[in-house]
XYZ file of C-alpha atoms in Angstrom:
398
model
C -161.636 145.772 34.460
C -161.625 143.403 31.362
C -158.707 142.456 29.501
C -159.335 144.613 26.625
C -160.004 147.425 28.791
C -156.786 146.875 30.554
C -155.069 147.099 27.285
C -153.801 143.415 27.239
C -154.893 143.271 23.675
C -153.598 145.654 21.525
C -156.180 147.617 19.361
C -154.634 146.740 15.712
C -154.557 143.034 16.843
C -158.302 142.575 17.769
C -159.194 142.961 13.906
C -156.538 140.187 12.749
C -157.887 136.762 12.382
C -156.501 134.236 14.870
C -153.852 131.914 13.517
C -153.730 129.293 16.326
C -154.948 126.817 13.790
C -151.924 127.112 11.629
C -149.756 125.875 14.792
C -148.846 122.401 14.825
C -150.536 120.594 17.909
C -147.287 119.676 19.212
C -146.343 123.203 19.657
C -149.296 123.991 21.777
C -148.113 121.529 24.341
C -146.044 122.585 27.611
C -142.488 122.164 26.865
C -142.176 119.490 29.612
C -144.564 117.180 27.511
C -142.406 117.962 24.250
C -139.238 116.703 26.101
C -140.909 113.840 27.273
C -142.251 112.733 23.928
C -138.697 113.269 22.393
C -136.876 111.423 25.079
C -139.138 108.564 26.235
C -141.014 107.542 23.070
C -138.733 108.301 20.346
C -135.452 106.767 19.330
C -132.720 109.142 18.894
C -132.780 109.359 14.924
C -136.370 110.006 15.184
C -135.970 112.806 17.821
C -133.316 114.398 15.612
C -135.621 114.422 12.638
C -138.460 115.760 14.770
C -136.155 118.634 15.983
C -135.423 119.864 12.477
C -138.888 120.100 11.351
C -139.443 123.893 12.265
C -137.120 126.340 14.303
C -139.163 126.216 17.509
C -138.492 122.476 17.822
C -134.824 122.770 16.894
C -134.294 125.416 19.655
C -136.543 123.183 22.100
C -134.913 119.766 21.576
C -132.207 119.261 18.909
C -129.217 120.005 21.575
C -130.498 117.271 23.790
C -131.276 114.945 20.893
C -127.991 115.288 19.421
C -126.240 114.733 22.651
C -128.061 111.155 23.220
C -127.477 110.065 19.728
C -124.792 107.367 19.263
C -122.872 107.159 15.718
C -125.175 104.385 14.491
C -127.912 106.514 15.381
C -126.659 109.069 12.511
C -126.734 105.887 10.004
C -130.653 106.008 10.720
C -131.020 109.720 10.873
C -129.174 110.908 7.656
C -131.049 108.883 5.195
C -134.364 110.415 6.632
C -132.642 113.922 6.058
C -131.531 112.705 2.612
C -135.156 112.272 1.594
C -135.999 115.922 2.135
C -132.686 117.409 1.012
C -132.837 115.501 -2.224
C -135.695 116.956 -3.542
C -133.958 120.401 -3.931
C -130.394 119.430 -4.791
C -128.745 116.156 -5.895
C -127.717 114.683 -2.311
C -126.680 111.169 -1.254
C -126.023 109.406 1.883
C -122.443 108.038 2.266
C -122.407 104.996 4.562
C -118.636 105.266 4.699
C -118.097 108.555 6.113
C -121.670 108.585 7.756
C -122.380 111.945 6.063
C -124.425 113.437 3.375
C -122.548 114.626 0.114
C -123.798 117.248 -2.489
C -123.397 115.815 -5.963
C -122.016 118.768 -7.890
C -122.209 117.928 -11.818
C -119.783 120.699 -12.336
C -116.960 118.793 -10.656
C -118.098 115.106 -11.710
C -117.437 115.262 -15.182
C -115.101 112.456 -15.150
C -116.980 110.452 -12.550
C -118.591 108.060 -14.557
C -115.477 107.251 -16.995
C -112.485 107.801 -15.049
C -110.637 106.348 -12.164
C -109.362 109.985 -11.136
C -112.834 110.754 -9.437
C -112.453 107.725 -7.268
C -108.983 108.808 -5.944
C -109.944 112.525 -5.615
C -112.542 112.106 -3.365
C -110.673 109.624 -1.003
C -112.290 106.217 0.788
C -115.838 107.416 0.691
C -115.919 106.745 -3.101
C -114.104 103.467 -2.931
C -117.383 101.418 -3.190
C -117.559 101.332 -7.119
C -117.333 99.020 -9.918
C -114.373 99.034 -12.172
C -114.547 97.181 -15.445
C -111.317 95.930 -16.562
C -110.131 96.928 -20.110
C -112.381 100.143 -20.172
C -112.418 103.622 -18.220
C -115.710 103.037 -16.886
C -116.406 103.588 -13.195
C -120.023 103.153 -11.701
C -120.038 104.048 -7.978
C -122.691 103.009 -5.366
C -123.433 107.025 -5.186
C -124.487 106.943 -8.862
C -126.960 104.106 -8.042
C -128.343 105.901 -4.906
C -128.683 108.998 -6.841
C -130.702 107.161 -9.395
C -132.852 105.529 -6.842
C -133.276 108.849 -5.314
C -134.702 110.181 -8.320
C -137.071 107.489 -8.633
C -138.259 107.407 -4.929
C -138.111 111.169 -3.996
C -138.458 112.749 -7.233
C -135.143 114.220 -7.036
C -134.024 116.616 -9.804
C -131.252 114.638 -11.618
C -132.139 115.029 -15.319
C -128.785 116.120 -15.982
C -127.473 112.770 -14.565
C -129.839 110.470 -16.702
C -128.796 112.463 -19.924
C -125.067 111.813 -19.069
C -125.611 108.277 -18.298
C -127.407 107.574 -21.435
C -124.591 109.139 -23.780
C -122.239 107.031 -25.720
C -118.589 106.511 -24.577
C -115.285 105.107 -26.042
C -113.326 102.743 -23.921
C -110.175 100.688 -24.187
C -106.536 101.039 -24.190
C -106.179 98.723 -27.372
C -107.170 99.303 -30.834
C -110.075 98.673 -32.042
C -111.727 100.633 -29.286
C -115.227 99.573 -27.707
C -118.250 101.668 -27.442
C -120.386 101.592 -24.578
C -124.039 103.077 -24.138
C -125.544 102.641 -20.789
C -129.071 102.923 -19.463
C -131.066 102.707 -16.307
C -134.688 101.554 -15.208
C -136.211 101.123 -11.912
C -138.564 98.077 -11.917
C -140.573 97.093 -9.040
C -138.530 99.528 -6.896
C -135.082 97.964 -7.776
C -132.371 99.391 -9.931
C -131.579 97.547 -13.348
C -128.672 98.573 -15.735
C -128.222 97.949 -19.299
C -125.101 98.250 -21.321
C -124.632 97.984 -25.303
C -121.011 97.086 -25.917
C -120.065 97.614 -29.604
C -116.739 96.946 -31.625
C -116.014 96.711 -35.022
C -112.794 95.316 -36.879
C -111.860 95.369 -40.648
C -109.376 92.397 -41.332
C -109.268 88.817 -41.137
C -111.263 86.787 -38.670
C -108.387 85.293 -36.787
C -106.748 88.819 -36.175
C -109.992 89.927 -34.574
C -110.199 86.406 -32.597
C -106.920 87.140 -31.343
C -107.417 90.753 -30.330
C -110.513 89.349 -28.286
C -108.440 86.518 -26.860
C -105.748 88.697 -25.418
C -107.068 91.996 -24.457
C -109.204 92.917 -21.448
C -112.666 94.017 -22.063
C -115.286 93.074 -19.511
C -118.970 93.596 -19.419
C -119.059 92.847 -15.465
C -116.413 92.006 -13.103
C -116.334 88.186 -14.112
C -117.098 88.042 -17.870
C -114.918 89.461 -20.547
C -113.580 88.909 -23.792
C -110.025 87.914 -22.779
C -109.583 84.155 -23.060
C -106.073 83.820 -21.500
C -105.763 85.436 -17.979
C -102.571 85.294 -16.227
C -103.504 87.061 -13.120
C -102.877 84.823 -10.139
C -105.935 86.151 -8.104
C -108.430 84.150 -10.470
C -106.647 80.870 -9.380
C -107.352 81.228 -5.810
C -110.986 79.951 -5.952
C -110.355 77.238 -8.550
C -112.429 74.003 -8.593
C -114.341 75.382 -5.525
C -115.514 78.244 -7.528
C -116.470 75.999 -10.298
C -118.511 73.622 -8.365
C -120.579 76.970 -6.830
C -120.933 78.238 -10.178
C -122.678 75.031 -11.630
C -124.477 74.534 -8.277
C -126.449 77.411 -8.903
C -127.655 76.491 -12.306
C -128.367 73.170 -10.866
C -130.953 74.778 -8.467
C -132.767 75.990 -11.476
C -134.627 72.657 -11.956
C -136.565 72.345 -15.236
C -135.544 75.757 -16.338
C -132.394 74.542 -17.702
C -130.653 71.211 -17.753
C -126.916 71.298 -16.094
C -125.484 69.413 -18.862
C -126.736 71.885 -21.268
C -124.140 74.501 -20.222
C -123.433 75.812 -23.731
C -127.015 77.504 -23.719
C -125.533 80.201 -21.271
C -121.834 79.868 -21.954
C -121.166 80.652 -25.806
C -118.454 78.790 -27.322
C -116.573 81.850 -28.250
C -116.245 85.665 -27.029
C -117.423 87.068 -24.624
C -115.494 84.542 -22.310
C -117.360 82.222 -20.288
C -117.378 82.531 -16.569
C -115.105 79.238 -16.393
C -112.734 80.492 -18.680
C -112.566 83.811 -16.350
C -111.107 81.353 -13.830
C -108.754 79.459 -16.300
C -110.659 76.099 -16.136
C -109.934 75.820 -20.086
C -105.964 75.975 -19.513
C -105.760 72.479 -20.181
C -107.278 72.300 -23.572
C -105.002 73.795 -26.180
C -106.645 75.148 -29.416
C -104.315 75.733 -32.195
C -104.217 79.259 -33.740
C -105.538 77.795 -36.925
C -108.925 76.901 -35.158
C -109.546 80.149 -33.554
C -111.844 81.484 -36.296
C -115.029 83.430 -35.776
C -118.410 82.451 -36.287
C -121.401 84.604 -37.101
C -124.040 84.405 -34.407
C -127.138 86.293 -33.393
C -128.593 87.087 -29.911
C -126.721 84.289 -28.265
C -127.748 84.309 -24.439
C -125.297 84.218 -21.787
C -125.439 84.645 -17.938
C -122.882 85.487 -15.294
C -122.880 83.023 -12.585
C -121.511 85.213 -9.828
C -123.474 88.305 -10.043
C -127.116 89.032 -11.489
C -126.112 89.739 -15.168
C -127.376 88.213 -18.485
C -126.191 89.192 -21.751
C -126.725 88.508 -25.479
C -123.877 88.353 -27.883
C -124.250 89.074 -31.733
C -121.412 88.859 -34.218
C -121.942 90.209 -37.982
C -119.727 89.935 -40.749
C -119.945 91.857 -44.151
C -117.746 92.136 -47.237
C -116.639 95.661 -48.051
C -115.258 96.742 -51.364
C -115.382 94.900 -54.441
C -111.676 94.607 -54.855
C -109.002 91.694 -54.222
C -108.238 90.515 -51.632
C -111.533 90.615 -49.865
C -112.063 92.885 -46.997
C -114.141 91.617 -44.292
C -115.743 94.016 -41.358
C -116.666 92.251 -38.040
C -118.999 93.898 -35.849
C -119.237 92.574 -32.173
C -122.236 93.756 -29.969
C -122.575 92.707 -26.674
C -125.904 93.972 -24.688
C -125.725 93.397 -20.881
C -128.277 93.620 -18.358
C -127.695 94.067 -14.593
C -129.589 93.695 -11.486
C -128.618 95.793 -8.547
C -131.320 95.645 -6.119
C -132.705 98.551 -4.375
C -129.257 100.192 -3.702
C -130.309 101.340 -0.060
C -126.956 99.865 1.449
C -123.599 99.194 0.016
C -123.586 96.129 1.783
C -126.443 94.725 0.054
C -125.392 91.353 -1.543
C -126.575 92.249 -4.826
C -124.494 95.329 -5.022
C -121.643 93.618 -3.485
C -121.837 90.858 -6.181
C -122.039 93.611 -9.012
C -119.030 95.351 -7.734
C -116.757 92.700 -6.517
C -115.953 89.230 -7.902
C -115.590 85.581 -6.417
C -117.687 84.022 -3.706
C -116.476 85.780 -0.629
C -119.625 87.447 0.123
C -121.787 84.616 0.161
C -122.663 81.031 -0.393
C -124.129 79.694 -3.784
C -127.498 78.615 -2.007
C -127.623 82.205 -0.171
C -127.040 83.650 -3.774
C -130.003 82.264 -5.250
C -132.063 82.849 -2.410
C -131.070 86.432 -2.193
C -131.127 87.432 -5.986
C -134.460 85.335 -6.916
C -132.951 85.633 -10.154
C -131.765 82.728 -12.619
C -130.087 82.921 -15.965
C -132.102 85.007 -18.406
C -134.409 86.339 -15.901
C -132.700 89.800 -15.737
C -132.737 90.186 -19.292
C -136.572 89.214 -19.526
C -137.690 91.678 -16.693
C -135.756 94.444 -18.572
C -137.246 93.863 -21.880
C -140.904 93.260 -20.469
C -140.471 96.779 -18.831
C -139.420 98.166 -22.347
C -142.699 96.361 -23.906
C -144.862 97.844 -21.245
C -143.399 101.534 -21.945
C -143.705 101.114 -25.464
C -147.350 99.746 -25.193
C -148.042 102.918 -22.677
C -146.583 105.273 -25.223
C -148.566 103.855 -28.176
C -152.034 104.016 -26.055
C -151.120 107.508 -25.457
C -150.565 108.391 -28.790
C -153.870 106.843 -29.756
C -155.859 108.893 -26.797
C -154.145 112.085 -27.711
C -153.805 112.707 -31.553
C -151.579 115.111 -32.775
């Protein structure tokens, strides 16, 4: 008796098209071969990833794959899972607690601009940048989310909109305004921030405010001229030597003796001022006048940060005495790298200060970024985007 006559195939199944072609080839193999592939040819992280591709494989090999995985295997597996999960909801991998976090915008209102967010979530949020004199906090999780959007098309538009908004900072008057922007250039994250402060009054008074109040554009460069914090003294002359050594590696790009090219003679403070090198020079208060300048270049010697400083002065009103309005604008450009690890030296230099992470020779090799290079890469990307936008306007008439 044939199989059909014996009733092994139901009459209602004989008319349905076969779906065997839709079954992955791996599922057509005997279970013993699936076990062998998982255990002999795949590392634990890859075996875990394979076990989560469908319900059948999860039922077959997930338990065994999980038992053979070590703690470090999860550091490899979770970033693989992050790639898939991030396409549906804003998720990032945390290396401190070795798990995936869901980034809830409803609970993250203070995340970018308040210290409270860091302490609320504990140690896994400690890997963050704090700018002295401001409430600005930029965590590694923010950087990773921005890169996830670029790499995986993660739906983080709300994050970019929030990131591009202007914020007021500072505990002293006058208060500063910050506006941050981000770009991914050649697979690496760049940030730009425009810092602006306005003051109505005498230039000496404005200079005094800048000299004695903290406001930083990175962890190493700020407007304060007189630092009393002892932690700046620890690196002393060694820090100065390493700082100029980086500039010496540039060769013909800039002469080491021409230090003023990347060290404006007034605020924002030079890196050497941050380390109290100028303590031995006394400048009388009468000579602390401000001078108008436009787009004066500067560069941090410790992290990959370039900046441009502009000071404008105008007379307001027509009465006597004459009233002056000063507007200081500092545009900073930061290079953070690919942000795939919180231990990357580019990120470590951005969020910390000092030379504890690396030697100066290693820095130059790792960053591949000399003074002025970060700003040039950012502005080149802007020019390309503007050129493409104009080309689209020509090709697609309104």
